[in-house]
mmCIF file of C-alpha atoms in Angstrom:
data_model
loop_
_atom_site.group_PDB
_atom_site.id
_atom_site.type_symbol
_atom_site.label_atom_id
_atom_site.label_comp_id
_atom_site.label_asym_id
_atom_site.label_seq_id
_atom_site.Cartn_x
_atom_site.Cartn_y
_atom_site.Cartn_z
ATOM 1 C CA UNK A 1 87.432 135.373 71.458
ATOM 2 C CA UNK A 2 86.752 131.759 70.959
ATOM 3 C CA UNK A 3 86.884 129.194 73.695
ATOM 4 C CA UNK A 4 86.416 125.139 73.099
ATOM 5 C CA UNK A 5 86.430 122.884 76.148
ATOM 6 C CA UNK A 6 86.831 119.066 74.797
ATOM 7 C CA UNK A 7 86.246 116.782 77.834
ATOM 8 C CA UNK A 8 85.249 113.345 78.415
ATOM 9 C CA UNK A 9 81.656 113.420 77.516
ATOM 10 C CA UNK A 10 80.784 116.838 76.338
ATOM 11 C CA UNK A 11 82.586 119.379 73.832
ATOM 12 C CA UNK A 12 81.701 122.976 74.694
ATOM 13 C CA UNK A 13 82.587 126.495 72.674
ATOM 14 C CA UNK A 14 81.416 129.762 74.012
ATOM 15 C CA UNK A 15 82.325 133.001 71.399
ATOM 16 C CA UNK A 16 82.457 136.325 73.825
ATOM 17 C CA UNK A 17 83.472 139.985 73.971
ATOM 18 C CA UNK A 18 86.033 140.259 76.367
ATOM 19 C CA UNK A 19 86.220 143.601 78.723
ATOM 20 C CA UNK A 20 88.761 145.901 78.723
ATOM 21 C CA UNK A 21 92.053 144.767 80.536
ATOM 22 C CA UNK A 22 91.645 147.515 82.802
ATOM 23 C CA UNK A 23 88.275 146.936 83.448
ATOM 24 C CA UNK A 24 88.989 144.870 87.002
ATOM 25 C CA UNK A 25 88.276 141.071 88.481
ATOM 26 C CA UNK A 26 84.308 142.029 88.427
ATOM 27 C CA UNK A 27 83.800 142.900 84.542
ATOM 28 C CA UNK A 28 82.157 140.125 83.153
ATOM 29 C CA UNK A 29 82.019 138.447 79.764
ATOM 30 C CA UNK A 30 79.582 139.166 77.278
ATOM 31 C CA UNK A 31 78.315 135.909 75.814
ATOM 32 C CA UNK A 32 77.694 135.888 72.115
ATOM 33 C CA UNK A 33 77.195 131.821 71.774
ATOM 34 C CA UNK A 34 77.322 129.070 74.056
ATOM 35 C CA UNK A 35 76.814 125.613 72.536
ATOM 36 C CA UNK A 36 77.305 121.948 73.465
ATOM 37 C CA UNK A 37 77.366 118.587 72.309
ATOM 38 C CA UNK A 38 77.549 115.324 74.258
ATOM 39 C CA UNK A 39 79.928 113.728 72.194
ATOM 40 C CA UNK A 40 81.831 111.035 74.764
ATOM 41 C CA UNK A 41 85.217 111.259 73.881
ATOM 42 C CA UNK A 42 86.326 109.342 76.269
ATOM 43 C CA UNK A 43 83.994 106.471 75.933
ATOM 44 C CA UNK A 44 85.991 103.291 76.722
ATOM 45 C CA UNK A 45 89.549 104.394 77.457
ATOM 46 C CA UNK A 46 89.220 104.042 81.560
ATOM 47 C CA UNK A 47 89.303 100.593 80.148
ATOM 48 C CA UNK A 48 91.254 100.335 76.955
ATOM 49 C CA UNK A 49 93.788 103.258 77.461
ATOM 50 C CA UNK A 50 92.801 104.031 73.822
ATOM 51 C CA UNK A 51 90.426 106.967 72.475
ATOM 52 C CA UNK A 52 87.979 104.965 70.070
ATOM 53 C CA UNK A 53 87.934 105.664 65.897
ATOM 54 C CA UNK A 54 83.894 106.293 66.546
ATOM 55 C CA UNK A 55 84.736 108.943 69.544
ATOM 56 C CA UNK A 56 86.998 110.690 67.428
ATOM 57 C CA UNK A 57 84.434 110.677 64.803
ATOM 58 C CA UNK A 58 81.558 112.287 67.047
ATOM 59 C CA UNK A 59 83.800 114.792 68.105
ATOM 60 C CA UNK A 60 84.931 116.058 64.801
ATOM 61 C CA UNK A 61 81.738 116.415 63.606
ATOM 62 C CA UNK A 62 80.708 118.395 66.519
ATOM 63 C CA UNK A 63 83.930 120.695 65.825
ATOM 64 C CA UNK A 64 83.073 121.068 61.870
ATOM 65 C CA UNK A 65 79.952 122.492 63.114
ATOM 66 C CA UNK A 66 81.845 124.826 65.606
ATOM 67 C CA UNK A 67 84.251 126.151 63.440
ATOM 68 C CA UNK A 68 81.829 127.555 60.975
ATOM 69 C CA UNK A 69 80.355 129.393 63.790
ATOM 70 C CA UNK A 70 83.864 130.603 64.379
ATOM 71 C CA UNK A 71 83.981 131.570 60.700
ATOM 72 C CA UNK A 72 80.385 133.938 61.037
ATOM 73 C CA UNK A 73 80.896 135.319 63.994
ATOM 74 C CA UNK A 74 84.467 136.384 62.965
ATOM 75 C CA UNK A 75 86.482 135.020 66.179
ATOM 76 C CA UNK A 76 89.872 136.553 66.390
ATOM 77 C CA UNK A 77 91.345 134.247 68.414
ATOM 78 C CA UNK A 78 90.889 130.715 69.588
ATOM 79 C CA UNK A 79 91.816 128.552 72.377
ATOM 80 C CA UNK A 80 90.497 124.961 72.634
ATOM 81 C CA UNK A 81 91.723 122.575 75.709
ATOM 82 C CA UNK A 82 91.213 118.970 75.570
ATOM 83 C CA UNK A 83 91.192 117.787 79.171
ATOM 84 C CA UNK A 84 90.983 113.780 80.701
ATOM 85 C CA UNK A 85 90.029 111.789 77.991
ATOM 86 C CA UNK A 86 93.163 113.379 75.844
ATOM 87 C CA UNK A 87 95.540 112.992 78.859
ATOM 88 C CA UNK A 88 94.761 109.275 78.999
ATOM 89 C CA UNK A 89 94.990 107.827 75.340
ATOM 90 C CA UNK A 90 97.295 106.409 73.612
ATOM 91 C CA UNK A 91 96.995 107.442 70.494
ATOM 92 C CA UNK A 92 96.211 111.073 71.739
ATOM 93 C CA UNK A 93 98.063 111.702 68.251
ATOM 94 C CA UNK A 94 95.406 111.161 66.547
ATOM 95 C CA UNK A 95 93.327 113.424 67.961
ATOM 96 C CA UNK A 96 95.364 116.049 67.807
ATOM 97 C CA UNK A 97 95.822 115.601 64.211
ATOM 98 C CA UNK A 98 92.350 115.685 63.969
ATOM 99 C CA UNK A 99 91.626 118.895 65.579
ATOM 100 C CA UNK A 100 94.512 120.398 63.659
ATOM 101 C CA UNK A 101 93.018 119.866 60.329
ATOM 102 C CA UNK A 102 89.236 120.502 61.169
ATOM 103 C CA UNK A 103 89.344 123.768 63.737
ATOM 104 C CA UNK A 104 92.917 125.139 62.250
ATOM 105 C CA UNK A 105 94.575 125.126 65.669
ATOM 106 C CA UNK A 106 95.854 122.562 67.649
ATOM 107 C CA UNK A 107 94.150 121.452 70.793
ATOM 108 C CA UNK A 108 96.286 121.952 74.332
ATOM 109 C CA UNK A 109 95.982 119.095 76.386
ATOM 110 C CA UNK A 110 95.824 120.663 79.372
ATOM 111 C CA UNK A 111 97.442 119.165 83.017
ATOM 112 C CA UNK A 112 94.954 118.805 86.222
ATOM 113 C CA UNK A 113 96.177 121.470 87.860
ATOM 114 C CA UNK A 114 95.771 123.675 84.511
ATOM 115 C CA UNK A 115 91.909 122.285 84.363
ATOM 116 C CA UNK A 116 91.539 123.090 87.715
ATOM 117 C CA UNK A 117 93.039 126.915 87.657
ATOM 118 C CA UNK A 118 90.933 127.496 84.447
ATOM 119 C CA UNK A 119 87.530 126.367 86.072
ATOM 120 C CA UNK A 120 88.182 128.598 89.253
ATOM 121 C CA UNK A 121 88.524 131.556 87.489
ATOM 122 C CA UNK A 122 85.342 130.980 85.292
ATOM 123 C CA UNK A 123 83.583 130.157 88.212
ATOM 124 C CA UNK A 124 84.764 132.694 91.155
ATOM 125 C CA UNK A 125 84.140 135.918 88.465
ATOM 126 C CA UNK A 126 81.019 137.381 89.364
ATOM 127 C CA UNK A 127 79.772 135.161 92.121
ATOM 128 C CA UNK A 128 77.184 136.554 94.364
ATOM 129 C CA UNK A 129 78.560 138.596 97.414
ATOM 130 C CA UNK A 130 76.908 136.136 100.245
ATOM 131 C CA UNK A 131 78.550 133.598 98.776
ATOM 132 C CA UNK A 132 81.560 134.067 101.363
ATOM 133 C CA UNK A 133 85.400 133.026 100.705
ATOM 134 C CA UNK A 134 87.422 131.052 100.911
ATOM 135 C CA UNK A 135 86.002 128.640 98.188
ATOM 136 C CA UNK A 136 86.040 125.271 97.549
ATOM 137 C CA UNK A 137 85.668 124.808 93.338
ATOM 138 C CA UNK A 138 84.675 121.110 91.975
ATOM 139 C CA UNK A 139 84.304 120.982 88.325
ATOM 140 C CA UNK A 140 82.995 116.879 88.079
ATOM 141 C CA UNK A 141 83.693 116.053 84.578
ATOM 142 C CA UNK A 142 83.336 112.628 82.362
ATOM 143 C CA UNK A 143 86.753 111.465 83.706
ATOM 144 C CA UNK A 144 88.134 113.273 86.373
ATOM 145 C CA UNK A 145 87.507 116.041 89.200
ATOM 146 C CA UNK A 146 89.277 119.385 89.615
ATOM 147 C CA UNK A 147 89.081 120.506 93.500
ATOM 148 C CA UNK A 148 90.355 123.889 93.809
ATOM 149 C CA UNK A 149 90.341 126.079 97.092
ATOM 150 C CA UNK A 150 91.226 130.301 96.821
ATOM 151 C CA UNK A 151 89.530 133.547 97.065
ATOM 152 C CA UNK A 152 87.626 136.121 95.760
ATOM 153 C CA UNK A 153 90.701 137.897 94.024
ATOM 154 C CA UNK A 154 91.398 134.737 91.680
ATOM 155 C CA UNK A 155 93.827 133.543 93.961
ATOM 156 C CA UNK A 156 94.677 129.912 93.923
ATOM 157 C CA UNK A 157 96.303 128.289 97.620
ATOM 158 C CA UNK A 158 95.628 124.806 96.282
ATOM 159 C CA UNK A 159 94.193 122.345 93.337
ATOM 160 C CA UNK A 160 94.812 118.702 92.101
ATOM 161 C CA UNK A 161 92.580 116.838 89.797
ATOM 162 C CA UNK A 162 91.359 113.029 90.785
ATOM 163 C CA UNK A 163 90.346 110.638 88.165
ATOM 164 C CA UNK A 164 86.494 110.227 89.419
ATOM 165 C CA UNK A 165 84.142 111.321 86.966
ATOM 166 C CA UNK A 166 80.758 110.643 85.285
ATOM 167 C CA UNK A 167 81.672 108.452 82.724
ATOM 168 C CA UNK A 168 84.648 106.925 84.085
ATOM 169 C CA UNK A 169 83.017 105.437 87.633
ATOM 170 C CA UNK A 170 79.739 104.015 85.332
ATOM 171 C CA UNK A 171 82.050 102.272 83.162
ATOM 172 C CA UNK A 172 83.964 101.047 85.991
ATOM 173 C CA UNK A 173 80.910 100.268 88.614
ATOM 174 C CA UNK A 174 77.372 100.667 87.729
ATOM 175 C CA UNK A 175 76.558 98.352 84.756
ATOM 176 C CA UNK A 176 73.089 97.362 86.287
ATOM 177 C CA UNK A 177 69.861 99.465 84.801
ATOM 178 C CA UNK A 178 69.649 100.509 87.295
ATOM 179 C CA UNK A 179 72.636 99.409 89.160
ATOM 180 C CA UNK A 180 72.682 97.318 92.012
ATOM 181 C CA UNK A 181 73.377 97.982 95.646
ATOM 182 C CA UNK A 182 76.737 95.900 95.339
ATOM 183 C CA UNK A 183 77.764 98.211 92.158
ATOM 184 C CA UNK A 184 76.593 101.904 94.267
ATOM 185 C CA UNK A 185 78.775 100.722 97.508
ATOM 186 C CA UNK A 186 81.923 99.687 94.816
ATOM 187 C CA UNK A 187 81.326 103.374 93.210
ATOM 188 C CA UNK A 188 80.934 105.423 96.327
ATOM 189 C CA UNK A 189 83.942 103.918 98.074
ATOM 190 C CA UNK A 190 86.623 104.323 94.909
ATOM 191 C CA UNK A 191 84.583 107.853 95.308
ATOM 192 C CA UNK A 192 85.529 108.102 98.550
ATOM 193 C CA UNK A 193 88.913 107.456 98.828
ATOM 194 C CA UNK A 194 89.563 109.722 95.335
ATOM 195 C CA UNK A 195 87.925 113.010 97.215
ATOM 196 C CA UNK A 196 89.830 111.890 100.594
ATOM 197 C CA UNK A 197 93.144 112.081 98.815
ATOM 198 C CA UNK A 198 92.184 115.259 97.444
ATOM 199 C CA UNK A 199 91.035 116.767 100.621
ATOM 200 C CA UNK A 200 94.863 116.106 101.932
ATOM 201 C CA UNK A 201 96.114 118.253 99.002
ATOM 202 C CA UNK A 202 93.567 120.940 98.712
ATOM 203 C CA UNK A 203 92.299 122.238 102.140
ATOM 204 C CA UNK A 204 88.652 122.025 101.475
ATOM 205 C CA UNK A 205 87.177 121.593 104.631
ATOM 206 C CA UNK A 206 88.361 125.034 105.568
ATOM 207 C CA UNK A 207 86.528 126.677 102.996
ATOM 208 C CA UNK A 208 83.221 128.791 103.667
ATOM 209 C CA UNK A 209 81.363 127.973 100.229
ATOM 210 C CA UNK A 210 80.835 125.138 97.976
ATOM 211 C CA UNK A 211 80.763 125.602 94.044
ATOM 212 C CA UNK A 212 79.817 122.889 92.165
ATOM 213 C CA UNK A 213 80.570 123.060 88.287
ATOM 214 C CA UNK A 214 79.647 120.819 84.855
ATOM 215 C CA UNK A 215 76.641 118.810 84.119
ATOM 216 C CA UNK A 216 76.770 116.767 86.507
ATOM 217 C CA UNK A 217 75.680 119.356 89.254
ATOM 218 C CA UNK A 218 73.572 121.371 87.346
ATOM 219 C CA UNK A 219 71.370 118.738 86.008
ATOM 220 C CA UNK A 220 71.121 117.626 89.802
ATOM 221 C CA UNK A 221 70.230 121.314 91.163
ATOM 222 C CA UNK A 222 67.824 121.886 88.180
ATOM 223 C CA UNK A 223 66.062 118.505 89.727
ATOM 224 C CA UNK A 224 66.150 119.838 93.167
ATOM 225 C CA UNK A 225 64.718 122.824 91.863
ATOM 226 C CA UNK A 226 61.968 121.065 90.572
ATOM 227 C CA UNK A 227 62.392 122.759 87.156
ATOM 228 C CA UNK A 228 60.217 121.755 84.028
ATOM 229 C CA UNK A 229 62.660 122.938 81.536
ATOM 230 C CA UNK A 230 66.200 123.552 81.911
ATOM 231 C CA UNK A 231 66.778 127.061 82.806
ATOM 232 C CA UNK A 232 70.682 128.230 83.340
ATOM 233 C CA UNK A 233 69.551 131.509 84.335
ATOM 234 C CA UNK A 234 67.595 129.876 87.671
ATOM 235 C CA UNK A 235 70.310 127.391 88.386
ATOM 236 C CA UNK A 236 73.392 129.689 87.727
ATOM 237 C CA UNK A 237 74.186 130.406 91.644
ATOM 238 C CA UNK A 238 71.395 128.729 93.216
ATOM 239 C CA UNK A 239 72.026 126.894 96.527
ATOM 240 C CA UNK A 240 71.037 123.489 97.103
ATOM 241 C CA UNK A 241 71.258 121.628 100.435
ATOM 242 C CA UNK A 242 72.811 118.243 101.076
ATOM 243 C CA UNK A 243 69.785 116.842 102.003
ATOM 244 C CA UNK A 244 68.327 117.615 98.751
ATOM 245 C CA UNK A 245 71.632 116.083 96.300
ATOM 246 C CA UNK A 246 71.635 113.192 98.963
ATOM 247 C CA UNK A 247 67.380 112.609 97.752
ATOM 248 C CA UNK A 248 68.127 113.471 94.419
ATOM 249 C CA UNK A 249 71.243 110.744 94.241
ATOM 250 C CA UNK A 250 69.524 107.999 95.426
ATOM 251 C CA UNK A 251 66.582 108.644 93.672
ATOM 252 C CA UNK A 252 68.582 108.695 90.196
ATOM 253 C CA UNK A 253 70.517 105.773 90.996
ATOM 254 C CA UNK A 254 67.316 103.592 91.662
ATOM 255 C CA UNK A 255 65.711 104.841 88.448
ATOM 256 C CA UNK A 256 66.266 103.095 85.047
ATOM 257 C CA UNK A 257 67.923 104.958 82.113
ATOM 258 C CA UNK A 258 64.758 105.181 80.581
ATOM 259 C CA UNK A 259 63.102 106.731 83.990
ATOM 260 C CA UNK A 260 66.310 109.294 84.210
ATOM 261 C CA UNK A 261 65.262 110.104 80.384
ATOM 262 C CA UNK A 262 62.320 111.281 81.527
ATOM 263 C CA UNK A 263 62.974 113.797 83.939
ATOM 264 C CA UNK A 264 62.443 117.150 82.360
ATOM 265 C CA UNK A 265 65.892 118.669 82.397
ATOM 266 C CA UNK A 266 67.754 115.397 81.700
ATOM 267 C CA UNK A 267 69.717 115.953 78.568
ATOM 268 C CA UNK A 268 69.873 112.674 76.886
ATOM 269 C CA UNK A 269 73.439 112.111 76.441
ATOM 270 C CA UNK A 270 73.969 112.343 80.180
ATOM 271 C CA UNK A 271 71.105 110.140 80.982
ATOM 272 C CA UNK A 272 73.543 106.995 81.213
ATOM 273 C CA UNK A 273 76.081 108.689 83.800
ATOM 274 C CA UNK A 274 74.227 111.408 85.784
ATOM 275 C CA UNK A 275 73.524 108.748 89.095
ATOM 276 C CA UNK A 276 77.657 108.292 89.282
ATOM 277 C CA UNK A 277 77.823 112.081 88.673
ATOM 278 C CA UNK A 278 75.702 112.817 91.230
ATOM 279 C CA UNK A 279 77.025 110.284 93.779
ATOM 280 C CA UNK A 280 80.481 112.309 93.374
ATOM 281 C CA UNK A 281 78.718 115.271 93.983
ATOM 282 C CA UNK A 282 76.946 113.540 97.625
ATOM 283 C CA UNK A 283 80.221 111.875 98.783
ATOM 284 C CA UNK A 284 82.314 115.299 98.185
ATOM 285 C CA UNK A 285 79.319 116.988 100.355
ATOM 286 C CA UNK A 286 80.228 114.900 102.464
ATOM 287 C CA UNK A 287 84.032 113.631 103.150
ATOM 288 C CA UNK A 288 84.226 118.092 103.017
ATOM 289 C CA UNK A 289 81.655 118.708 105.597
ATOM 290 C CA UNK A 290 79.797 121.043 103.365
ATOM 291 C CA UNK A 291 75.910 121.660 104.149
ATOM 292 C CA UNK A 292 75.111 122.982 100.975
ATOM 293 C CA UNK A 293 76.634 123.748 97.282
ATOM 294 C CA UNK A 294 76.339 126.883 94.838
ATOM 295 C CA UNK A 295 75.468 125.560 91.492
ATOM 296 C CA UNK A 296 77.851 127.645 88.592
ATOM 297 C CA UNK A 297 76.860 127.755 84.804
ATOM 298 C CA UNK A 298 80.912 129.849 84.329
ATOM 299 C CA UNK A 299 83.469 126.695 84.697
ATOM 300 C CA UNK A 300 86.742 126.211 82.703
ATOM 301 C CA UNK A 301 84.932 127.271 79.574
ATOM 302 C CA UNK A 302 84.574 130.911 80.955
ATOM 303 C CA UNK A 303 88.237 130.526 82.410
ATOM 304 C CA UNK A 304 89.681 129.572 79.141
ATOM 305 C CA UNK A 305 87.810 132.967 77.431
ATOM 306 C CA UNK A 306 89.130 134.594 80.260
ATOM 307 C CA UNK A 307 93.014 133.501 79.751
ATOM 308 C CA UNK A 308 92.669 135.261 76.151
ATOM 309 C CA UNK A 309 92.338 138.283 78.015
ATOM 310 C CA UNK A 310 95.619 140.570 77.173
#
């Protein structure tokens, strides 16, 4: 089975062997690729509404290459979900006519609380038993933020997506390299009244664990881990105190691009956007009361895989 996630600033595919259907919730997947490419897809349409011709471009060329992996690795089936960036354009058309004729199936623009579901279930399968329920699931993409509380049988109580995300609070707030104090207070408010809204919906203060999903928080645990190289295998469940993404934050938002470039694990297409990805990270710590978050490498990609089951 073939999985594509298409978000705001990254396109993912992960090929896997899925376990038997009668296998139960704590067979896991076995991985055969897992590839990405920053690709910003959404670069631009928090302000123009519109998904730009050069976007499009990166992304197909990205999906070319994916779908003659497809092809070799003889994927039976395929499910790709396009997620913010694709909700938000107007000429999502496009796109889709895009995807059609380069991966052979069209993409499924999914809704928040689709995103949301999908990233649970990646991320709850085959957590750690100390990791105690009920959990509180943030997947911080490029344009928006999936909060979803449930348990350890898959089961969702609540989940709403926000529209705070790496890409879309740089492009809003922090122009300055690095940005200014002004531009960090105008972020972490908007921040802050997003995650308070969401806390309303989604009962997140009740839950016993933290899991923080995408980019954004595993580039920041693989800094507080003080790793030279990044390793998925160290930061896929570690546990990282507040006080350590609060240090990390600020220290990313007072570097330059070129310092954030720099840092070991820092891939370069998130260079830009990983202090406002972080920050979302700090203020959800926060507004939730959380003391510390378990880092995830299994998000919506894993979920999608896992929705071919049966």
């Amino acid at each position: 089975m073939a999985a594509i996630d298409c978000g705001t600033n990254s396109i993912r595919l992960l090929v896997a062997d899925l376990p038997d259907p009668s296998a139960g919730p704590e067979a896991l997947l076995v991985d055969l690729t897992r590839r990405m490419e920053i690709v910003r897809l959404g670069q631009g349409v928090d302000r123009t509404g519109r998904l730009a011709p050069e976007a499009i471009e990166r992304t197909r060329v990205a999906l070319a290459a994916y779908a003659a992996e497809l092809r070799e690795l003889g994927a039976e089936r395929v499910r790709m979900c396009a997620t913010s960036a694709s909700r938000d354009a107007s000429n999502a058309a496009d796109f889709r006519a895009m995807v059609e004729q380069t991966l052979g199936v069209a993409p499924e623009v999914v809704s928040g609380d689709e995103e949301a579901r999908l990233s649970f279930t990646g991320a709850v399968r085959g957590l750690p038993a100390d990791a105690e329920a009920p959990y509180l699931v943030v997947d911080i993409g490029g344009g928006s933020t999936e909060f979803v509380v449930g348990s350890r049988d898959l089961t969702v109580d609540a989940a709403i997506s926000v529209d705070i995300g790496c890409v879309r609070m740089t492009e809003r707030h922090l122009a300055g390299d690095p940005p200014t104090a002004a531009e960090i207070g105008a972020a972490e408010a908007d921040i802050a009244a997003a995650v308070d809204r969401a806390l309303a919906v989604v009962p997140g203060r009740e839950a016993a664990t933290l899991v923080g999903l995408a980019g954004s928080v595993t580039t920041v645990v693989a800094i507080a881990e003080g790793l030279t190289g990044y390793e998925p295998e160290r930061i896929h469940h570690a546990r990282v105190s507040y006080d350590e993404v609060a240090k990390v934050t600020g220290d990313l938002l007072s570097m330059t691009r070129e310092q954030r470039l720099a840092i070991p694990v820092m891939h370069p297409g998130r260079a830009d956007v990983i202090g406002a990805g972080a920050l979302v990270l700090r203020v959800i710590m926060e507004r939730a009361g959380m003391p510390s978050v378990v880092a995830s490498e299994h998000d919506i990609l894993d979920g999608i895989a896992w929705s071919l089951l049966g």
